[in-house]
GROMACS .gro file of C-alpha atoms in nm:
model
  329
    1UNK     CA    1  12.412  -1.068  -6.556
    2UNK     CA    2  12.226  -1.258  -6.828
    3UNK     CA    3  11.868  -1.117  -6.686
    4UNK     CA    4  11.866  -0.697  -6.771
    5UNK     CA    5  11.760  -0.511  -6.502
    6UNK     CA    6  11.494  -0.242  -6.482
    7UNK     CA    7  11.592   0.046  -6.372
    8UNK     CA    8  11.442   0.196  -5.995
    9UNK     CA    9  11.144   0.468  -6.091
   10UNK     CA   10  11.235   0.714  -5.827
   11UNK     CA   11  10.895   0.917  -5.884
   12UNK     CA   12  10.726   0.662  -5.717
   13UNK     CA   13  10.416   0.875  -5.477
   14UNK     CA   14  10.446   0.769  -5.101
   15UNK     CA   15  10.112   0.603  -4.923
   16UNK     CA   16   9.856   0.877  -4.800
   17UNK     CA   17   9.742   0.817  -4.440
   18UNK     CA   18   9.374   0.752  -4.461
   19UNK     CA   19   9.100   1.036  -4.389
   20UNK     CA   20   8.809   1.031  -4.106
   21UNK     CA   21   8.450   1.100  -4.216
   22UNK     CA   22   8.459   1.370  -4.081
   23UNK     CA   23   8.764   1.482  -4.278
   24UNK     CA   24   8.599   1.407  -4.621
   25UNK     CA   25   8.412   1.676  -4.725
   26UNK     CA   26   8.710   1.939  -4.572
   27UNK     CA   27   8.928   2.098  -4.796
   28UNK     CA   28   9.330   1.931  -4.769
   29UNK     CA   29   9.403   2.237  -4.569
   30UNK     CA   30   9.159   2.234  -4.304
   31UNK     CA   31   9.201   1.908  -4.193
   32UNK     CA   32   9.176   1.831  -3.777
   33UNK     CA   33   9.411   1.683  -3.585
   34UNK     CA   34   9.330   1.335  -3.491
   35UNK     CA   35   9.280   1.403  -3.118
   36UNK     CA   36   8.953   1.627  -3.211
   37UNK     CA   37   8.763   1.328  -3.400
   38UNK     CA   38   8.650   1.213  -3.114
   39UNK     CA   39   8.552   1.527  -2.936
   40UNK     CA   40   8.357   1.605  -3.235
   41UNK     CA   41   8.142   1.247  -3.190
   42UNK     CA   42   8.048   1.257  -2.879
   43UNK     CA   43   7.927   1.654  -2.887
   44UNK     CA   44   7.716   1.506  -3.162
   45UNK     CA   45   7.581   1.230  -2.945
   46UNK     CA   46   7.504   1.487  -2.647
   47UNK     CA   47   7.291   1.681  -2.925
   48UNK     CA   48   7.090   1.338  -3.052
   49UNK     CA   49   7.035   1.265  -2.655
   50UNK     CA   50   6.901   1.600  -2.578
   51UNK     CA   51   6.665   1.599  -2.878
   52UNK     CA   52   6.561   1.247  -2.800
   53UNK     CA   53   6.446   1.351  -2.439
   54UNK     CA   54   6.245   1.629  -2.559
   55UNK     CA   55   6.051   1.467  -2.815
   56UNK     CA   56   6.007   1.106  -2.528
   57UNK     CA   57   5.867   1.389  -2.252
   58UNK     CA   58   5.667   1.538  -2.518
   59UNK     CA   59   5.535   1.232  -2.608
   60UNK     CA   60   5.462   1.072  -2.248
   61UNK     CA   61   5.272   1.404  -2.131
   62UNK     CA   62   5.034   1.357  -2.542
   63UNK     CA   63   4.986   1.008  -2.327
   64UNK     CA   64   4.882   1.171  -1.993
   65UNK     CA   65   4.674   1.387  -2.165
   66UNK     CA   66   4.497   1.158  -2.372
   67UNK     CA   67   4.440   0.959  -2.080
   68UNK     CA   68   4.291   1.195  -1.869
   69UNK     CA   69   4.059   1.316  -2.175
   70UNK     CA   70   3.925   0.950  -2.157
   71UNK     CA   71   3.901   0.958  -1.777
   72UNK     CA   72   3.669   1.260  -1.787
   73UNK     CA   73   3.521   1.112  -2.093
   74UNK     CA   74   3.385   0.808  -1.864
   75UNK     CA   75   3.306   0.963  -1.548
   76UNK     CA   76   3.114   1.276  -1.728
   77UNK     CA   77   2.902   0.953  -1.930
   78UNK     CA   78   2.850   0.820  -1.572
   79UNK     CA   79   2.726   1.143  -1.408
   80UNK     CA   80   2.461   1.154  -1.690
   81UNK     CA   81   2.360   0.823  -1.664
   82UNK     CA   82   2.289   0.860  -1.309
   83UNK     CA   83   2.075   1.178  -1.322
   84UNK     CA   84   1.903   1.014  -1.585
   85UNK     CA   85   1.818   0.720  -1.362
   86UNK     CA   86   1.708   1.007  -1.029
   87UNK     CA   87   1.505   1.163  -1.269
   88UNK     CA   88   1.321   0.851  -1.409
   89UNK     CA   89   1.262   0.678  -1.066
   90UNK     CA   90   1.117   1.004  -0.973
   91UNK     CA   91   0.860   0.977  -1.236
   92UNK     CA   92   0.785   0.568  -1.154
   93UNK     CA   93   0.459   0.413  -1.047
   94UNK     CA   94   0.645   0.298  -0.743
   95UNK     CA   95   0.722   0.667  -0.610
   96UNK     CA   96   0.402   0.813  -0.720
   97UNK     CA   97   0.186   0.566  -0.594
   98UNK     CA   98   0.415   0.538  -0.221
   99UNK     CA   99   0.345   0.921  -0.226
  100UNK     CA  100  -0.034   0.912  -0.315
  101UNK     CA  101  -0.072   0.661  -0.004
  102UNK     CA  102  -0.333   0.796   0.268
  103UNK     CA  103  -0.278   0.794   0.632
  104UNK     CA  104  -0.558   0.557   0.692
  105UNK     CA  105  -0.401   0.322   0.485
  106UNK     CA  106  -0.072   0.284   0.657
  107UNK     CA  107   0.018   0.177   1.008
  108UNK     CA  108   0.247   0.502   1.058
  109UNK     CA  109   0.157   0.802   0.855
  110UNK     CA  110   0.493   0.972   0.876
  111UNK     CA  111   0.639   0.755   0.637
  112UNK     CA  112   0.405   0.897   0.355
  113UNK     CA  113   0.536   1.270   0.491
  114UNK     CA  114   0.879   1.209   0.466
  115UNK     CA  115   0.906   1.024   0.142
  116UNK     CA  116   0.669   1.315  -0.017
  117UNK     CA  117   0.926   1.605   0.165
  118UNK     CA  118   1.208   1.369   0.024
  119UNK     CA  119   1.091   1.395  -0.328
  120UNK     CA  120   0.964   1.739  -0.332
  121UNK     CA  121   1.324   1.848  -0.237
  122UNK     CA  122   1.507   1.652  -0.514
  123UNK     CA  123   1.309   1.741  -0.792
  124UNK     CA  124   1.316   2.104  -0.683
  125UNK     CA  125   1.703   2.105  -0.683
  126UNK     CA  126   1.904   2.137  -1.030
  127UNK     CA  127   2.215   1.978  -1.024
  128UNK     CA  128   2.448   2.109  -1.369
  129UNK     CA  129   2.688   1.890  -1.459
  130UNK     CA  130   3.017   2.033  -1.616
  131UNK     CA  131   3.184   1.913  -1.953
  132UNK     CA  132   3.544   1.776  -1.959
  133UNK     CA  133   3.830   2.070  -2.106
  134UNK     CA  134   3.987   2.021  -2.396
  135UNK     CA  135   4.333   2.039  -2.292
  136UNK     CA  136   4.501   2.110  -1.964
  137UNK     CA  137   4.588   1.771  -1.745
  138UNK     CA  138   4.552   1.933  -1.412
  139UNK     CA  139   4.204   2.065  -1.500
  140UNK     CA  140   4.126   1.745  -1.678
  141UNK     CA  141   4.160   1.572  -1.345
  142UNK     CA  142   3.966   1.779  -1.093
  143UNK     CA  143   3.622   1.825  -1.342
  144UNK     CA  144   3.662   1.413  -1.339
  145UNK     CA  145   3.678   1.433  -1.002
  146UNK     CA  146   3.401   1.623  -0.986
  147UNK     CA  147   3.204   1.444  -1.207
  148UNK     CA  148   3.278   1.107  -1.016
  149UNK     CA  149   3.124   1.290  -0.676
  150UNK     CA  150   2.830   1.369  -0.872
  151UNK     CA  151   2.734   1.025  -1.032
  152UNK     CA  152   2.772   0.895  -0.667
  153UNK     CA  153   2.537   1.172  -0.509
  154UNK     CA  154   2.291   1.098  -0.762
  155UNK     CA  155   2.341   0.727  -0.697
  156UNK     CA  156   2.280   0.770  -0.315
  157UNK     CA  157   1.952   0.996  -0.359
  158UNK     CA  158   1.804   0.692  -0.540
  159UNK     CA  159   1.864   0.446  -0.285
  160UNK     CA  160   1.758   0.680  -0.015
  161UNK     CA  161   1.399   0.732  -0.179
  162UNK     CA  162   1.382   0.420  -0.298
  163UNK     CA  163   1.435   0.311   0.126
  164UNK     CA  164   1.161   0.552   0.211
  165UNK     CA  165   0.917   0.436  -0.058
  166UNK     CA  166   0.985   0.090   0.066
  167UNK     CA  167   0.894   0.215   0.432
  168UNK     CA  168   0.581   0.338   0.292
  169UNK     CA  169   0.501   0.010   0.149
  170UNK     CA  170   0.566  -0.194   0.462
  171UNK     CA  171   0.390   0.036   0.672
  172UNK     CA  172   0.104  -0.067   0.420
  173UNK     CA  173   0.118  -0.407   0.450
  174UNK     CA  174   0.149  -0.406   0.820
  175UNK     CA  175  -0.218  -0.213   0.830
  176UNK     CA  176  -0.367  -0.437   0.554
  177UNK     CA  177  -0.221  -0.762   0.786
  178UNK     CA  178  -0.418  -0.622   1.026
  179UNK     CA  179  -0.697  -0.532   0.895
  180UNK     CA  180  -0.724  -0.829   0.743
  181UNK     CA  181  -0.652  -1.012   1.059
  182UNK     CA  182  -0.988  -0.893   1.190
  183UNK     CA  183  -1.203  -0.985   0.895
  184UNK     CA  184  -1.038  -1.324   0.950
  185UNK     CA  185  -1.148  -1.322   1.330
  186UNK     CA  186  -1.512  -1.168   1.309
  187UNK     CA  187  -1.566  -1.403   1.024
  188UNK     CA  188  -1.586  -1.694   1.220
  189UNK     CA  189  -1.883  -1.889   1.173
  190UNK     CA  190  -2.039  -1.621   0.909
  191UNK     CA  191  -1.945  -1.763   0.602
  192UNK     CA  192  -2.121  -1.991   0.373
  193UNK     CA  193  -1.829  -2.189   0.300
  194UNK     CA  194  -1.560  -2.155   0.554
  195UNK     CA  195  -1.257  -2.185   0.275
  196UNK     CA  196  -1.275  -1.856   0.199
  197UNK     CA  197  -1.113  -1.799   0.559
  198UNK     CA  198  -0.871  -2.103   0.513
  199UNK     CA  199  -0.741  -1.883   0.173
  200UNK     CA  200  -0.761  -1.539   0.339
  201UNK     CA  201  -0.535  -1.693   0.658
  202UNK     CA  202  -0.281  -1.829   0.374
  203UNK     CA  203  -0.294  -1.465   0.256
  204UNK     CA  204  -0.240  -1.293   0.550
  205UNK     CA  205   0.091  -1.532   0.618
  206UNK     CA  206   0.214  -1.459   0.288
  207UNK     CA  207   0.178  -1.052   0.336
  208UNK     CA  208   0.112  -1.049  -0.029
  209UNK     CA  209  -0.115  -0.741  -0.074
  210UNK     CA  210  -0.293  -0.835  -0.369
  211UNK     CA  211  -0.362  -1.169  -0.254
  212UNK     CA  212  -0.510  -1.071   0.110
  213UNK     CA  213  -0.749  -0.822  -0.108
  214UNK     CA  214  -0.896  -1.089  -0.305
  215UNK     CA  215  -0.951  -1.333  -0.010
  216UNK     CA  216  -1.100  -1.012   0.173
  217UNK     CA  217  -1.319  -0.962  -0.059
  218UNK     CA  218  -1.433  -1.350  -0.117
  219UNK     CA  219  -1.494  -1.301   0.282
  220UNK     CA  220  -1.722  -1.021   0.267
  221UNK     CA  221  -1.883  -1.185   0.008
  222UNK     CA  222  -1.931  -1.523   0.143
  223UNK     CA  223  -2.059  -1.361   0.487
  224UNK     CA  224  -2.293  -1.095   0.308
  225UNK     CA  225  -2.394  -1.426   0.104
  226UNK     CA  226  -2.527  -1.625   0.455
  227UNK     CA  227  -2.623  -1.314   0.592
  228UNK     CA  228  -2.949  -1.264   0.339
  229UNK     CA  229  -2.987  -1.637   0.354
  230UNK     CA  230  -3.074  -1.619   0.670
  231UNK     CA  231  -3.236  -1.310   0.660
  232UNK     CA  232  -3.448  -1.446   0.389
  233UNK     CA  233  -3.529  -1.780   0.567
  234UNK     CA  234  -3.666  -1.562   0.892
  235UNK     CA  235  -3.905  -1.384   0.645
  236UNK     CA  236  -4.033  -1.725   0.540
  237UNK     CA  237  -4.052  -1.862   0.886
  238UNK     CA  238  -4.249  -1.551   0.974
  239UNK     CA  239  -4.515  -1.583   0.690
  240UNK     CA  240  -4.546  -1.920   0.723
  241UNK     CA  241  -4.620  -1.867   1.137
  242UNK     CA  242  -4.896  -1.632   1.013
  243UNK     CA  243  -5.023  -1.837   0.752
  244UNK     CA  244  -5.064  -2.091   1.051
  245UNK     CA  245  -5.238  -1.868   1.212
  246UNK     CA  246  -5.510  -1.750   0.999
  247UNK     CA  247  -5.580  -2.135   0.891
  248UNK     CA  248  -5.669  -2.186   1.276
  249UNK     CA  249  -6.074  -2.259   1.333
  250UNK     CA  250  -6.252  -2.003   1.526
  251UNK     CA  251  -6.454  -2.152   1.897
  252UNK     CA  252  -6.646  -1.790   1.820
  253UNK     CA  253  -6.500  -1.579   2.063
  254UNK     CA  254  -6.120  -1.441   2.020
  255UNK     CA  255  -6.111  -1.311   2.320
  256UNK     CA  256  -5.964  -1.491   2.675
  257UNK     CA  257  -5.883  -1.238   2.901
  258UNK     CA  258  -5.855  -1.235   3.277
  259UNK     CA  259  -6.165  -1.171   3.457
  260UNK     CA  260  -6.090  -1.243   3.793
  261UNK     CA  261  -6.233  -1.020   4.018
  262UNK     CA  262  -6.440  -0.850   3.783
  263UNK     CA  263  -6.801  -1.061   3.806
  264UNK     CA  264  -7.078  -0.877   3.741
  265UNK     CA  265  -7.405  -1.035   3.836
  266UNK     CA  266  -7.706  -1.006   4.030
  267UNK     CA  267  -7.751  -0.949   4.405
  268UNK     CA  268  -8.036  -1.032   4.622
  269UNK     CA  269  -8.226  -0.743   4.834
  270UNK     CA  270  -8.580  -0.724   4.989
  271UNK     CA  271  -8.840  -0.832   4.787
  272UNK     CA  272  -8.606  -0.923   4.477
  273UNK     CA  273  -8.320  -0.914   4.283
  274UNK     CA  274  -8.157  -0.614   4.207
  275UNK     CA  275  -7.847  -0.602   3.922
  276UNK     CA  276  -7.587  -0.453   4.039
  277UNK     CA  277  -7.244  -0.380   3.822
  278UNK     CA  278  -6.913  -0.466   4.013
  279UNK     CA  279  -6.660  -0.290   3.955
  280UNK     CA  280  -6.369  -0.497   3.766
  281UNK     CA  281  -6.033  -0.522   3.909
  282UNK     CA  282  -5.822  -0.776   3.781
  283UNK     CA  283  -5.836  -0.565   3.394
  284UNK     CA  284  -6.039  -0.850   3.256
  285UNK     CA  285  -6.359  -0.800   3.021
  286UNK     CA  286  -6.665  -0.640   3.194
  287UNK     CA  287  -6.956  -0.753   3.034
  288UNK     CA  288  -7.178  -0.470   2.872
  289UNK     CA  289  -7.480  -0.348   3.155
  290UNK     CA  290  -7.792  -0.551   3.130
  291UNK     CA  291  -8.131  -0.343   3.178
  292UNK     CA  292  -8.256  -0.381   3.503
  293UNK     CA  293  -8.519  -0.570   3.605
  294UNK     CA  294  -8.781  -0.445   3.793
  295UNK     CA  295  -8.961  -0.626   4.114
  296UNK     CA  296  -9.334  -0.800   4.045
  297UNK     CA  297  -9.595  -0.592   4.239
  298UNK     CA  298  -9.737  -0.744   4.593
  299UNK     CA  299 -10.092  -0.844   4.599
  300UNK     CA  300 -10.267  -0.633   4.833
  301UNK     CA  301 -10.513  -0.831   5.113
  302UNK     CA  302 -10.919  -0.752   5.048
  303UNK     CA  303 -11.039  -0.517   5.273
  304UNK     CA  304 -11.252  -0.648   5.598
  305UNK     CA  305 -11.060  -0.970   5.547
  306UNK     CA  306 -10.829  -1.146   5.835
  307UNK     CA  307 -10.655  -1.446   5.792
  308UNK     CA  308 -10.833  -1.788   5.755
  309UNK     CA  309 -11.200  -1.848   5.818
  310UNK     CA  310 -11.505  -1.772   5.594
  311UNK     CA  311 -11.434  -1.533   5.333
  312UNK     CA  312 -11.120  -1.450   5.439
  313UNK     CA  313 -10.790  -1.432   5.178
  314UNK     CA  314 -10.485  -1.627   5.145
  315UNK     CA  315 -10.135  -1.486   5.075
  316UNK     CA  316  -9.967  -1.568   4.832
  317UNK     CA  317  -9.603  -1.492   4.926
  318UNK     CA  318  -9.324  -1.448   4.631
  319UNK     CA  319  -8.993  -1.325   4.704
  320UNK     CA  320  -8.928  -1.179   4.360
  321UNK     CA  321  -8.909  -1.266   4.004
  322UNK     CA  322  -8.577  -1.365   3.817
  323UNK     CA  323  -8.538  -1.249   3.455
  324UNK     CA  324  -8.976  -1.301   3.364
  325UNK     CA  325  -9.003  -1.662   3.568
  326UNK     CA  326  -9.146  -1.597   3.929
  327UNK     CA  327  -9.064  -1.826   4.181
  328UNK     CA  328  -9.160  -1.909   4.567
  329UNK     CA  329  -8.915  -1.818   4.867
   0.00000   0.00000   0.00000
């Protein structure tokens, strides 16, 4: 053999069989038998699993919770928002001035009394609403629930006194319709200037209330207006009548009455005229009494004398005198 040979090493170690992790850190005695490796791994894996479930369920219920906590959150901010808005339509110029309404001024009067009972009984009742818990799901829940009944409640009472205010109101209008209705009627022909009806009728269709009180009141106005016009021309017609009157030339006697029946004169008896009043009786003027006049004395016949022949007499006959101018029969 020209090539030399070495010669075998027969100290040569034999291969080692490699180790698990789970073999590493154990000391060359205590090693496991292969069929426990596995074991070993999948107790672990129970252990991560069991500890992963606990913290997931602890985190989903931090989720509930936090949820719920802004559930309350929104419904509490909603139950203060509507108290807030009761108590400030309360204190409106629509509610006070629905409740300061008078009976006269509405068609029916028991809308003013229930809207006034309505009010009175809302404002008198105190209504607390609860804050949300800190912690505690199940109570979390029913104070929202709560606190979404209240929000709703309050949210109700304002519609329902806003409805009654609003009967109020109609039952306003419907009077001033009317009344304004019969300013429109009696107006006829009363007015100086009958536009003031054309505006008040365009009122009264468009129940505005504001606008039927200012064409009311240019009505009035316009009526009151003709009414001392005409009073006023009367007055002149009347002075001027009198003034007519007094310029009128006097026939120097201002008295005409009826005399009829009521002659007074003279009336004849033996041996003159006598005056004699008659009594008046047709209520005319009776003359004032004239004096009386008194008859002329007879001549009396001479003594020893007949009639005719020589120294004898002649009568001369009168029948009377009239006023101081005698007169034969």
């Amino acid at each position: 053999m020209n090539e030399k040979e070495e010669p075998m090493n027969m100290n040569v170690t034999p291969p080692v069989e490699p180790v698990t992790e789970f073999e590493v850190h154990l000391p060359p005695d205590r090693k496991h038998p292969k069929w426990l490796v596995p074991l070993i791994a999948g107790g672990t894996a129970v252990v991560v699993l069991a500890a992963v479930g606990t913290g997931g369920y602890l985190y989903w219920s931090h989720n509930q919770l936090m949820a719920a906590s802004e559930e309350c959150a929104t419904s509490y901010d909603k139950a203060v928002k509507a108290q807030k808005k009761l108590t400030e339509y309360l204190e409106s110029d629509a509610v006070k001035t629905a409740i300061t309404v008078k009976d006269s001024e509405v068609e029916d009067a028991k809308t003013v009394a229930v809207l006034a009972s309505t009010v009175k009984a809302v404002s008198n009742t105190k209504t607390d609403i609860p804050g949300c818990p800190a912690d505690g799901l199940k109570g979390i829940r029913a104070v929202t629930a709560q606190l979404d009944k209240t929000a709703t409640a309050y949210a109700k009472t304002v519609n329902e006194i806003r409805g009654k205010a609003d009967a109020v109101n109609a039952s306003k209008t419907d009077k001033t319709v009317a009344d304004a209705t019969k300013v429109l009627n009696d107006s006829k022909g009363r007015v100086e200037d009958d536009k003031v009806r054309t505006a008040l009728e365009n009122a009264i269709k468009s129940k505005d209330g504001k606008a039927i009180s200012d064409a009311v009141k240019a009505v009035n106005d316009s009526v009151r207006a003709k009414s001392d016009a005409d009073a006023k021309a009367r007055v002149e017609k009347e002075e001027q009548a009198a003034e007519s009157t007094a310029q009128a030339p006097d026939n120097g006697s201002s008295y005409t009455g009826d005399t009829t029946g009521g002659y007074t004169g003279y009336t004849q008896s033996q041996g003159g005229y006598t005056y004699t009043p008659q009594q008046s009786t047709g209520g005319g003027y009776t003359p004032a009494p004239q004096p009386q006049p008194q008859p002329a004395p007879q001549p009396q016949p001479p003594q020893g004398g007949g009639n005719g022949g020589d120294g004898g007499w002649v009568e001369d006959k009168f029948c009377g005198v009239l006023g101081s101018d005698p007169h034969p029969c």
